[in-house]
mmCIF file with all atom_site columns, C-alpha atoms in Angstrom:
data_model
loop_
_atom_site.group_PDB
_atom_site.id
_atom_site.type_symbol
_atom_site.label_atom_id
_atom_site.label_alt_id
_atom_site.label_comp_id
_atom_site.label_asym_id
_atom_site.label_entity_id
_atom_site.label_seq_id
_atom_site.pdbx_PDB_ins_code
_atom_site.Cartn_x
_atom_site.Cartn_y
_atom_site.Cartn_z
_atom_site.occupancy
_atom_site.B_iso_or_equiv
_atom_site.pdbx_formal_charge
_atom_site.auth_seq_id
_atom_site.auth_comp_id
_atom_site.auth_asym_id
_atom_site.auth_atom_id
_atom_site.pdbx_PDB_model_num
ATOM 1   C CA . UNK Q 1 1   ? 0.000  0.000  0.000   1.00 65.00 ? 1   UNK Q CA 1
ATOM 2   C CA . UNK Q 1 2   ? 0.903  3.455  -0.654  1.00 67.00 ? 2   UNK Q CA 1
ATOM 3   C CA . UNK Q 1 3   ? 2.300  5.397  2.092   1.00 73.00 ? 3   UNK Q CA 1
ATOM 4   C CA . UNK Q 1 4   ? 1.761  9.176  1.813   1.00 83.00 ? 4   UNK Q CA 1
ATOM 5   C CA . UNK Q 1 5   ? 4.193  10.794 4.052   1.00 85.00 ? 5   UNK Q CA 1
ATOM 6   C CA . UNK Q 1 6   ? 7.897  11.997 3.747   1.00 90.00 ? 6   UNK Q CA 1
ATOM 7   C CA . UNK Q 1 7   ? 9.712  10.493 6.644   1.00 91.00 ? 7   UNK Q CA 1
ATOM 8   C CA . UNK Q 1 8   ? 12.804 9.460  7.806   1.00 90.00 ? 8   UNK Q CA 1
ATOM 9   C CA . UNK Q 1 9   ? 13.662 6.006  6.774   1.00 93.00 ? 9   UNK Q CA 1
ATOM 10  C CA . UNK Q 1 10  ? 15.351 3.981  9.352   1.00 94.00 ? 10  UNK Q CA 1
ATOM 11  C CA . UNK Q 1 11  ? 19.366 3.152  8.158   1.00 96.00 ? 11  UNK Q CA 1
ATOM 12  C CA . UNK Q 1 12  ? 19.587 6.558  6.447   1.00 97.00 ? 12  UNK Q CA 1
ATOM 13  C CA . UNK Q 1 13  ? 20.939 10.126 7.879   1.00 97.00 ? 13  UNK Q CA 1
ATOM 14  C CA . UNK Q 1 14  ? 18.055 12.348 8.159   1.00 97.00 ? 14  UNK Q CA 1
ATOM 15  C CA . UNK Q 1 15  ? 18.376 14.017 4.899   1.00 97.00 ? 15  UNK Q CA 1
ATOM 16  C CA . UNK Q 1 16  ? 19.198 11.005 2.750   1.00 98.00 ? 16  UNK Q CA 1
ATOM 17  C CA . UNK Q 1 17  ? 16.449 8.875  4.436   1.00 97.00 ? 17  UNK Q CA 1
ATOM 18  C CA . UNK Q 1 18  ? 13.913 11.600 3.618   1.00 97.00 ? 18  UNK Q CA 1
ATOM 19  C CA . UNK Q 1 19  ? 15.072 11.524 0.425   1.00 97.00 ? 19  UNK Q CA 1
ATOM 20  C CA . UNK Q 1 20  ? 14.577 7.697  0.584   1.00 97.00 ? 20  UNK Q CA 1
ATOM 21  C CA . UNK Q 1 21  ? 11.031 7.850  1.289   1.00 96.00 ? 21  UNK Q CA 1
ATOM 22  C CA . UNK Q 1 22  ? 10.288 9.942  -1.485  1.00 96.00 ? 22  UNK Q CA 1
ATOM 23  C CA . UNK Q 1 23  ? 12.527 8.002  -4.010  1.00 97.00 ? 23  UNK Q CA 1
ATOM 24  C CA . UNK Q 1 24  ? 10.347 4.319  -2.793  1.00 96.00 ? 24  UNK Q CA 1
ATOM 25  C CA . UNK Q 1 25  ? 6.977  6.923  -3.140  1.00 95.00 ? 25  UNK Q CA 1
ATOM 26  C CA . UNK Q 1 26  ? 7.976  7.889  -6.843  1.00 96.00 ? 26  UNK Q CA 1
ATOM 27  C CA . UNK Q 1 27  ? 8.716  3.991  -7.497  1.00 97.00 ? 27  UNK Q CA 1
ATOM 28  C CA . UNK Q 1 28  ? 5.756  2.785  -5.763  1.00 95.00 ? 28  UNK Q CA 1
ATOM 29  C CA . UNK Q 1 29  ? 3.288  4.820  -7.721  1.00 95.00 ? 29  UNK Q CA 1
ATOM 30  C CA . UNK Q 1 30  ? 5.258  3.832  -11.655 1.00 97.00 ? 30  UNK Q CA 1
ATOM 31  C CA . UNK Q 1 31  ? 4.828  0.157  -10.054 1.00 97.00 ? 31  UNK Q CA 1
ATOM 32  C CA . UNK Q 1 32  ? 1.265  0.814  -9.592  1.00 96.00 ? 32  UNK Q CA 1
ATOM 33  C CA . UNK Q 1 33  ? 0.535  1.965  -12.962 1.00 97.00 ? 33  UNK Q CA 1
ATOM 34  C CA . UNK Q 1 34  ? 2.390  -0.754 -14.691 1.00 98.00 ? 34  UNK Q CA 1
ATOM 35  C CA . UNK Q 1 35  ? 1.173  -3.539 -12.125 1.00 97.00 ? 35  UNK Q CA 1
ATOM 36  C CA . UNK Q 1 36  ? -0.661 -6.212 -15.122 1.00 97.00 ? 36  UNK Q CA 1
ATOM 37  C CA . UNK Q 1 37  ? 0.628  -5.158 -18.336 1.00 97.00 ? 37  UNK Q CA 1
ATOM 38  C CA . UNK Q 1 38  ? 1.397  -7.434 -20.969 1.00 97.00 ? 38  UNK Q CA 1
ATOM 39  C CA . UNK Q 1 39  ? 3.691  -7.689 -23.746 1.00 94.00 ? 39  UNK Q CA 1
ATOM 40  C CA . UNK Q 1 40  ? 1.504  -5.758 -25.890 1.00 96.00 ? 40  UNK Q CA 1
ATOM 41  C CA . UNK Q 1 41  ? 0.958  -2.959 -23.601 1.00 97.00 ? 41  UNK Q CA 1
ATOM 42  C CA . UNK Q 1 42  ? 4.762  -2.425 -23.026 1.00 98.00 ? 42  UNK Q CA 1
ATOM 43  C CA . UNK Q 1 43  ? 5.432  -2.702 -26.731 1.00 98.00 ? 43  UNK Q CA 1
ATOM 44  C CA . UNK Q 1 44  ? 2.666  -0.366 -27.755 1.00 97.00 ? 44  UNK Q CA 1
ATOM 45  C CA . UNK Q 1 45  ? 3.257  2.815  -29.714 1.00 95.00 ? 45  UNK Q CA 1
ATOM 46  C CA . UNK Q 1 46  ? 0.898  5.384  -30.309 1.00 91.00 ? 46  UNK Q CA 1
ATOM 47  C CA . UNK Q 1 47  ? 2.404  7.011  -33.471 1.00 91.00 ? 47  UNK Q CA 1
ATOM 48  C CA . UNK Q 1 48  ? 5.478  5.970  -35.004 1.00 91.00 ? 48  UNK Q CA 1
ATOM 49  C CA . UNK Q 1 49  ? 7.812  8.663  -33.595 1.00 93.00 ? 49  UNK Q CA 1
ATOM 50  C CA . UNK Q 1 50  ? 6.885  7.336  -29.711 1.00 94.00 ? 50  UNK Q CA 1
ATOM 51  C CA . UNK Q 1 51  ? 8.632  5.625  -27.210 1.00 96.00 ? 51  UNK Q CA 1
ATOM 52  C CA . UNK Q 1 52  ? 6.350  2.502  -25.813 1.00 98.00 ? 52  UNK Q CA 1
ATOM 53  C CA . UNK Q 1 53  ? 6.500  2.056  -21.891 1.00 98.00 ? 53  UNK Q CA 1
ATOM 54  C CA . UNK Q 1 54  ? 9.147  -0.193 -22.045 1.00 98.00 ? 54  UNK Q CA 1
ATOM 55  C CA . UNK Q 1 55  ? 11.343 1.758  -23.607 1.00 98.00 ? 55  UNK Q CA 1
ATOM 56  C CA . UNK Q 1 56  ? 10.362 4.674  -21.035 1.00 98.00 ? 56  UNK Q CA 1
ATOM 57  C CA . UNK Q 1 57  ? 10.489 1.951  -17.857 1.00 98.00 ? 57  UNK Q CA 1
ATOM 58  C CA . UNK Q 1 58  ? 14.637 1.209  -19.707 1.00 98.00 ? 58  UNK Q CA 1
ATOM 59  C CA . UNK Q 1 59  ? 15.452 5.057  -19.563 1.00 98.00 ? 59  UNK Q CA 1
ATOM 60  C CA . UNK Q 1 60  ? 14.054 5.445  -15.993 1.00 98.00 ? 60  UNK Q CA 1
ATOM 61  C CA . UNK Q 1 61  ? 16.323 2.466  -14.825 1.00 98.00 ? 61  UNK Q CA 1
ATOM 62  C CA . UNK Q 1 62  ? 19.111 4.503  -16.944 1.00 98.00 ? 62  UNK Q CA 1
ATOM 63  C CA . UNK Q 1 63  ? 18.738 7.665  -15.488 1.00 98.00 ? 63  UNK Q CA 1
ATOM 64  C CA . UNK Q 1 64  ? 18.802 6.024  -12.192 1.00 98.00 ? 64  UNK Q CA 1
ATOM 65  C CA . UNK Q 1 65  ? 22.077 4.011  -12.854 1.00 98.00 ? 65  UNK Q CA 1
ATOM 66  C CA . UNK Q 1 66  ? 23.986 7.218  -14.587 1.00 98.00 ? 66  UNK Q CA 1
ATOM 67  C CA . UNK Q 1 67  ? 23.157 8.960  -11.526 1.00 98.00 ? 67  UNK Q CA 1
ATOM 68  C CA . UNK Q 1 68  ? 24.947 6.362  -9.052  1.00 98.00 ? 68  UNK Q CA 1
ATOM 69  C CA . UNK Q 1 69  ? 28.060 5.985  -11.468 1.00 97.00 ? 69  UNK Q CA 1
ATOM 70  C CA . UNK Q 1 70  ? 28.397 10.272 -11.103 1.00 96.00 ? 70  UNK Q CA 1
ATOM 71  C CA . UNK Q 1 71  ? 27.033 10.464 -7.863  1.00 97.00 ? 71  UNK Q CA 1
ATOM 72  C CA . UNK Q 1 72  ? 28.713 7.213  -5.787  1.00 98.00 ? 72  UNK Q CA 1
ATOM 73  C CA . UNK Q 1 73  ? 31.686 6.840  -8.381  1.00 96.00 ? 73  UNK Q CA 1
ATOM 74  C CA . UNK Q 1 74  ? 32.706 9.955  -9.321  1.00 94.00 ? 74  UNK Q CA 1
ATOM 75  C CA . UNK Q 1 75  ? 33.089 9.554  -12.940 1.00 93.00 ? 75  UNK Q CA 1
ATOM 76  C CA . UNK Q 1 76  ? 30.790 9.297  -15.954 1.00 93.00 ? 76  UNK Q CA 1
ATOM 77  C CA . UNK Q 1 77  ? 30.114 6.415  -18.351 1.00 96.00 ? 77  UNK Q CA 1
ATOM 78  C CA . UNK Q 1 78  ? 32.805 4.230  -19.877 1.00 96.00 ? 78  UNK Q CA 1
ATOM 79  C CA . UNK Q 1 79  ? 32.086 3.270  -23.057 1.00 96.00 ? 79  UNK Q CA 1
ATOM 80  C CA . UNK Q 1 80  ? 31.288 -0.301 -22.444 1.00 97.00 ? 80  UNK Q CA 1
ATOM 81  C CA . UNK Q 1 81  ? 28.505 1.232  -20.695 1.00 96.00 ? 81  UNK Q CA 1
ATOM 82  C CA . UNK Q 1 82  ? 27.746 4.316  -23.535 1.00 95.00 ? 82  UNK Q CA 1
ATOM 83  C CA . UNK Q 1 83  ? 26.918 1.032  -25.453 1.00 95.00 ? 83  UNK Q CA 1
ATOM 84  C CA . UNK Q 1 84  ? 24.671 -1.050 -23.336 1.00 95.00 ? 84  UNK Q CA 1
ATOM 85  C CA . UNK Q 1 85  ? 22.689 1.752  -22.304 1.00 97.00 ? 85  UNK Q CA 1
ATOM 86  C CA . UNK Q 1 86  ? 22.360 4.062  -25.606 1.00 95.00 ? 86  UNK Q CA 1
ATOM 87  C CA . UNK Q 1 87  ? 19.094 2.984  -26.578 1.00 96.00 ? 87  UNK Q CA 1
ATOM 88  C CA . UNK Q 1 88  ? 17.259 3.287  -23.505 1.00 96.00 ? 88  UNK Q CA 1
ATOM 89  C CA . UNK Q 1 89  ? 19.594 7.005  -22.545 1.00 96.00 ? 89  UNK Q CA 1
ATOM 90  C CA . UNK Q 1 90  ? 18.730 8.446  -26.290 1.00 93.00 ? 90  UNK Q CA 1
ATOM 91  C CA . UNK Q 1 91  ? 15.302 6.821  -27.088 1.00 95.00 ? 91  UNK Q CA 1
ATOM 92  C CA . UNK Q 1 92  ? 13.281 7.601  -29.956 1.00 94.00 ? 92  UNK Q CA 1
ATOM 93  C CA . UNK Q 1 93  ? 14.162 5.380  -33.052 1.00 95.00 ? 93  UNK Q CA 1
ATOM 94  C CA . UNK Q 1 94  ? 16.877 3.350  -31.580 1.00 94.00 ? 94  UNK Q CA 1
ATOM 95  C CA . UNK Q 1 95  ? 14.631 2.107  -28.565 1.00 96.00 ? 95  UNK Q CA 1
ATOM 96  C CA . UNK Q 1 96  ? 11.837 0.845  -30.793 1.00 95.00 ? 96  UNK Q CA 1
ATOM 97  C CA . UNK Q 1 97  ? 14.168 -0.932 -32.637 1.00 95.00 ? 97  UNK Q CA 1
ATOM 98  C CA . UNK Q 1 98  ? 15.861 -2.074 -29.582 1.00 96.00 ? 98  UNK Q CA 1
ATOM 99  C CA . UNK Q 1 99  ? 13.813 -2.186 -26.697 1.00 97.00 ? 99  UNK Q CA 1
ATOM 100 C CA . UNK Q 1 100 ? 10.707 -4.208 -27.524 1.00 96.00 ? 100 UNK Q CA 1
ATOM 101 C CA . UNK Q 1 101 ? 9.863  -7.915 -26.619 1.00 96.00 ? 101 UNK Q CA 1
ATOM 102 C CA . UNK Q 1 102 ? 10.314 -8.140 -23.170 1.00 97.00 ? 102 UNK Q CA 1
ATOM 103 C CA . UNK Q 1 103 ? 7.609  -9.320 -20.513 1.00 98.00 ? 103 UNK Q CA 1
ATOM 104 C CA . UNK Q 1 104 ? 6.741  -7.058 -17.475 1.00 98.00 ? 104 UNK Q CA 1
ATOM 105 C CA . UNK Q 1 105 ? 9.079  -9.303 -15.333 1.00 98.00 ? 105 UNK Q CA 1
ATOM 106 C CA . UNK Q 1 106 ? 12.229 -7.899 -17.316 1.00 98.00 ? 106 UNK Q CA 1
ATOM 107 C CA . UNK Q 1 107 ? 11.933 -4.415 -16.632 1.00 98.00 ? 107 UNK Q CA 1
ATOM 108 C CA . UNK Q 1 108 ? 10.796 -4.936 -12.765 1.00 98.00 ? 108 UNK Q CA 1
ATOM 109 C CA . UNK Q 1 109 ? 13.322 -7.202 -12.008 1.00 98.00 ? 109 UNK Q CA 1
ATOM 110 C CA . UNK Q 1 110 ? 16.128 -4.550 -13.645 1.00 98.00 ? 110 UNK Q CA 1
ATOM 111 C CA . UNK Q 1 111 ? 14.401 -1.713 -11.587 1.00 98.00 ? 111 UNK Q CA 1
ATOM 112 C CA . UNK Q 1 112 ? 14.520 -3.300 -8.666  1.00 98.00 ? 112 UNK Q CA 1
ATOM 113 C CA . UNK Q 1 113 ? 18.561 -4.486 -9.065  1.00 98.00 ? 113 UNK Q CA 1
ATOM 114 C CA . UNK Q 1 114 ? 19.275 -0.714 -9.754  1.00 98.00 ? 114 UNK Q CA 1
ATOM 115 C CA . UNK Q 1 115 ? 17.523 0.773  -7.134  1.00 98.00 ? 115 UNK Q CA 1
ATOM 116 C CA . UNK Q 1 116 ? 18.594 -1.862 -4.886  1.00 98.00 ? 116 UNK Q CA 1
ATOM 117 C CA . UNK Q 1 117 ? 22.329 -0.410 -5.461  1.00 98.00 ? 117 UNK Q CA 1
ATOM 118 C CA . UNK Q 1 118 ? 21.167 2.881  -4.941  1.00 98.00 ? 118 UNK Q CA 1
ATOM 119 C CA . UNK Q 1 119 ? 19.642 2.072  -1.466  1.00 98.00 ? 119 UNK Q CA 1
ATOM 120 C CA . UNK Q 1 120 ? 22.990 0.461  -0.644  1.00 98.00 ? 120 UNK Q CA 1
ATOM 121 C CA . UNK Q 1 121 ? 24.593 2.997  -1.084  1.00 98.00 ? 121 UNK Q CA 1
ATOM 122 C CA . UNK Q 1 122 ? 22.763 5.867  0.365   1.00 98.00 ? 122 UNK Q CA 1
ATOM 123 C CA . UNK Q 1 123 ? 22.994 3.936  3.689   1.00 98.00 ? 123 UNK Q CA 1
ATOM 124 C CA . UNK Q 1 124 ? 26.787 4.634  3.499   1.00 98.00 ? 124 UNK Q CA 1
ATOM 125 C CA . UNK Q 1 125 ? 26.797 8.512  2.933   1.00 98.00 ? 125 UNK Q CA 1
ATOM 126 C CA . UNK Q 1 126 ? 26.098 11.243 5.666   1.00 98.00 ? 126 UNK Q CA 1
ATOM 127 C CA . UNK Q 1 127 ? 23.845 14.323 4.805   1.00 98.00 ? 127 UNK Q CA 1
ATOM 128 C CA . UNK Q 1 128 ? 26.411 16.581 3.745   1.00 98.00 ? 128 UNK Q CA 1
ATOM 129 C CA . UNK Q 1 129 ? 26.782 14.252 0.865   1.00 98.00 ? 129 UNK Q CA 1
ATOM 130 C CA . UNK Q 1 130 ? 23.861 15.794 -0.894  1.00 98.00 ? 130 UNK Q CA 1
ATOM 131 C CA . UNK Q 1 131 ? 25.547 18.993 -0.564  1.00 98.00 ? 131 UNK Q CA 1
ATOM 132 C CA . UNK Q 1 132 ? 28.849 18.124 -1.813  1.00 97.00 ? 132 UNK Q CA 1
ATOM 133 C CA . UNK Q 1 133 ? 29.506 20.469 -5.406  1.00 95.00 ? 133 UNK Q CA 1
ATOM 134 C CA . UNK Q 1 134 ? 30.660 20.200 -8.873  1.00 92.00 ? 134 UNK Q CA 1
ATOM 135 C CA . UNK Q 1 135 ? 31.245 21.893 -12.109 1.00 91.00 ? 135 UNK Q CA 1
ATOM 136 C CA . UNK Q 1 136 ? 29.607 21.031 -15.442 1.00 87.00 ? 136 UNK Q CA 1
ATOM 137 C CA . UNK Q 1 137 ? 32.572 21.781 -17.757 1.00 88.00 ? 137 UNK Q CA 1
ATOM 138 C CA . UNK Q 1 138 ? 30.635 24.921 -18.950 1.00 94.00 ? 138 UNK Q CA 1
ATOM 139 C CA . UNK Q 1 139 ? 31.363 25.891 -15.303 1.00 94.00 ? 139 UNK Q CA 1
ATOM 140 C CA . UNK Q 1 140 ? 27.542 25.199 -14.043 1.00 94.00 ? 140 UNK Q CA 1
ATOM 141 C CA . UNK Q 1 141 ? 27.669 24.084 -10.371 1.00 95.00 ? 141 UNK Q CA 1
ATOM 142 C CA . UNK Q 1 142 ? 25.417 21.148 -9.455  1.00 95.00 ? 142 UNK Q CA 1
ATOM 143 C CA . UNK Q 1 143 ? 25.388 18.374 -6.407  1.00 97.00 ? 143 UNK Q CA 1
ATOM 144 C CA . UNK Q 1 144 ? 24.283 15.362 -5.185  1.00 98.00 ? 144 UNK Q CA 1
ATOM 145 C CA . UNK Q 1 145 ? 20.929 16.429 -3.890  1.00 97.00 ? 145 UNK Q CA 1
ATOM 146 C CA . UNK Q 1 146 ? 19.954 17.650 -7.429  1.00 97.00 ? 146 UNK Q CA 1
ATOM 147 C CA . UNK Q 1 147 ? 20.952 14.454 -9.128  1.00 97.00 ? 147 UNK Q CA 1
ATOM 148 C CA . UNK Q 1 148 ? 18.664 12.445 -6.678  1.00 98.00 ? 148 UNK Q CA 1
ATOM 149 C CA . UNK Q 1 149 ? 15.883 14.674 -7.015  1.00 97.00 ? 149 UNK Q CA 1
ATOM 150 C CA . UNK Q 1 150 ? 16.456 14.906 -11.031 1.00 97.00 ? 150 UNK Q CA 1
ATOM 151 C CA . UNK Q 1 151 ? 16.272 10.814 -10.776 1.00 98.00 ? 151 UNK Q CA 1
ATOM 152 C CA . UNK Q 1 152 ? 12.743 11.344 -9.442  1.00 97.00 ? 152 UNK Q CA 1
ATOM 153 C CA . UNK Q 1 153 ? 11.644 14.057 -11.468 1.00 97.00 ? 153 UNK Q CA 1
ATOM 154 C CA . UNK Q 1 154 ? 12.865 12.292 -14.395 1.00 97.00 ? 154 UNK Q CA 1
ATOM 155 C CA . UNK Q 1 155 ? 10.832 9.218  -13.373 1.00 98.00 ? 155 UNK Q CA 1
ATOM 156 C CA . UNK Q 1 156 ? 7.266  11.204 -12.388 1.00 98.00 ? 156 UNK Q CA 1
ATOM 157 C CA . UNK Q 1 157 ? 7.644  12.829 -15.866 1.00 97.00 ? 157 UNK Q CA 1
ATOM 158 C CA . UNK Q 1 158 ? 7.951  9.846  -17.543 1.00 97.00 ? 158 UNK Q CA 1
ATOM 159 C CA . UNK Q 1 159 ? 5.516  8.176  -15.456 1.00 98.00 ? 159 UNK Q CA 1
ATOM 160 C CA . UNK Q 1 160 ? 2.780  10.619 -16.678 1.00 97.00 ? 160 UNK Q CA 1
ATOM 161 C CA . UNK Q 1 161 ? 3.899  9.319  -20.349 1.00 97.00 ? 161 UNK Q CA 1
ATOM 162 C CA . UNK Q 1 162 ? 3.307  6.140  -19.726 1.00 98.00 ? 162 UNK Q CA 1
ATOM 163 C CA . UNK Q 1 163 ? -0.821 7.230  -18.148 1.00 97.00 ? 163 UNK Q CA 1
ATOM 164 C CA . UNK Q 1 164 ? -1.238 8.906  -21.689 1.00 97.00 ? 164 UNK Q CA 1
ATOM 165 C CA . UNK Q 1 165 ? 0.512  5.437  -23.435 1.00 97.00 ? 165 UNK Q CA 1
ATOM 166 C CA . UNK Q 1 166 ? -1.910 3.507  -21.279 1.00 97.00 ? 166 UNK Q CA 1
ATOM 167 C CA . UNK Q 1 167 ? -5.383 5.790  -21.858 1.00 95.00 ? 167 UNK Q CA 1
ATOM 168 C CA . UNK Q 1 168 ? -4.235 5.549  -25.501 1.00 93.00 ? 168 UNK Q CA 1
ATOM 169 C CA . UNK Q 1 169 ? -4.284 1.638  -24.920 1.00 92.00 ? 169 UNK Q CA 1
ATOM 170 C CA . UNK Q 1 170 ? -7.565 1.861  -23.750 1.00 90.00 ? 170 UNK Q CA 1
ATOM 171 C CA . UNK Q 1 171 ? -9.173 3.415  -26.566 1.00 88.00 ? 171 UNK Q CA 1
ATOM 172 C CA . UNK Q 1 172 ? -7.045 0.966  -28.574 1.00 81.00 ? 172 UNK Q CA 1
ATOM 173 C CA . UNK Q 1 173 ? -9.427 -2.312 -27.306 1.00 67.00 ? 173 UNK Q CA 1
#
């Protein structure tokens, strides 16, 4: 069930376990609105230029794993990964062609492994973590807190893609 309150999560810093609640919320809700669909549903495209859910549930796993290879390893993505996650980081034409056939059970079970890692290691970091700055190279600062908050924005937006995809279905049958 749902839980509708930001709070502490035991095992986290205050900060980082608030931010923990909200990142299970975000994930809790997509998991909802996916809960039962089939093959079909996830393969589905509404007009030829759109992304099905299953190519959007493969770039919200992405964005999630970028995010703990800047944020928990300090560097970006080598180019063994540039490759395995292209289609699901640029979407569009090379996801349909790429992403497609998979059953429900694929994309939950990746989800889960990813976010797993993420949970593991947010229980390691302190609060001022989130805090700690960088530089784009154009000289933009950023830190950790936005990245974390950009994974769930990222996954809400895309989230309301997929409840468009899935009314679209339903006029579909």
């Amino acid at each position: 069930m749902v839980d509708y309150r930001i709070k502490r999560v035991k095992g986290y810093d205050e900060k980082i376990g608030e931010l923990v609640s909200m990142l299970e919320h975000a994930r809790e809700v997509t998991l909802e609105d996916i809960s039962g669909l089939t093959h079909a549903e996830l393969d589905f495209l509404p007009d030829p230029g759109s992304n099905s859910i299953g190519s959007l549930l493969k770039h919200i796993g992405f964005i999630e794993y970028v995010h703990q290879v800047i944020t928990f390893e300090n560097r970006d993505l080598n180019d063994e990964e540039h490759l395995r996650w292209a289609s699901a980081y640029e979407l569009g034409e090379k996801a349909r062609k790429e992403i497609k056939d998979h059953p429900l059970e694929y994309y939950l079970k990746e989800l889960s492994a990813i976010r797993g890692k993420t949970l593991k290691h947010l229980s390691s970091k302190k609060d001022c973590w989130l805090y700690e700055e960088g530089k784009w190279s154009n000289g933009v600062p950023f830190n950790n807190y936005w990245f974390w908050y950009h994974v769930m924005e990222d996954e809400i937006s895309h989230r309301g893609q997929i409840r468009v995809i899935k009314r679209q279905l339903a006029t579909q049958k």
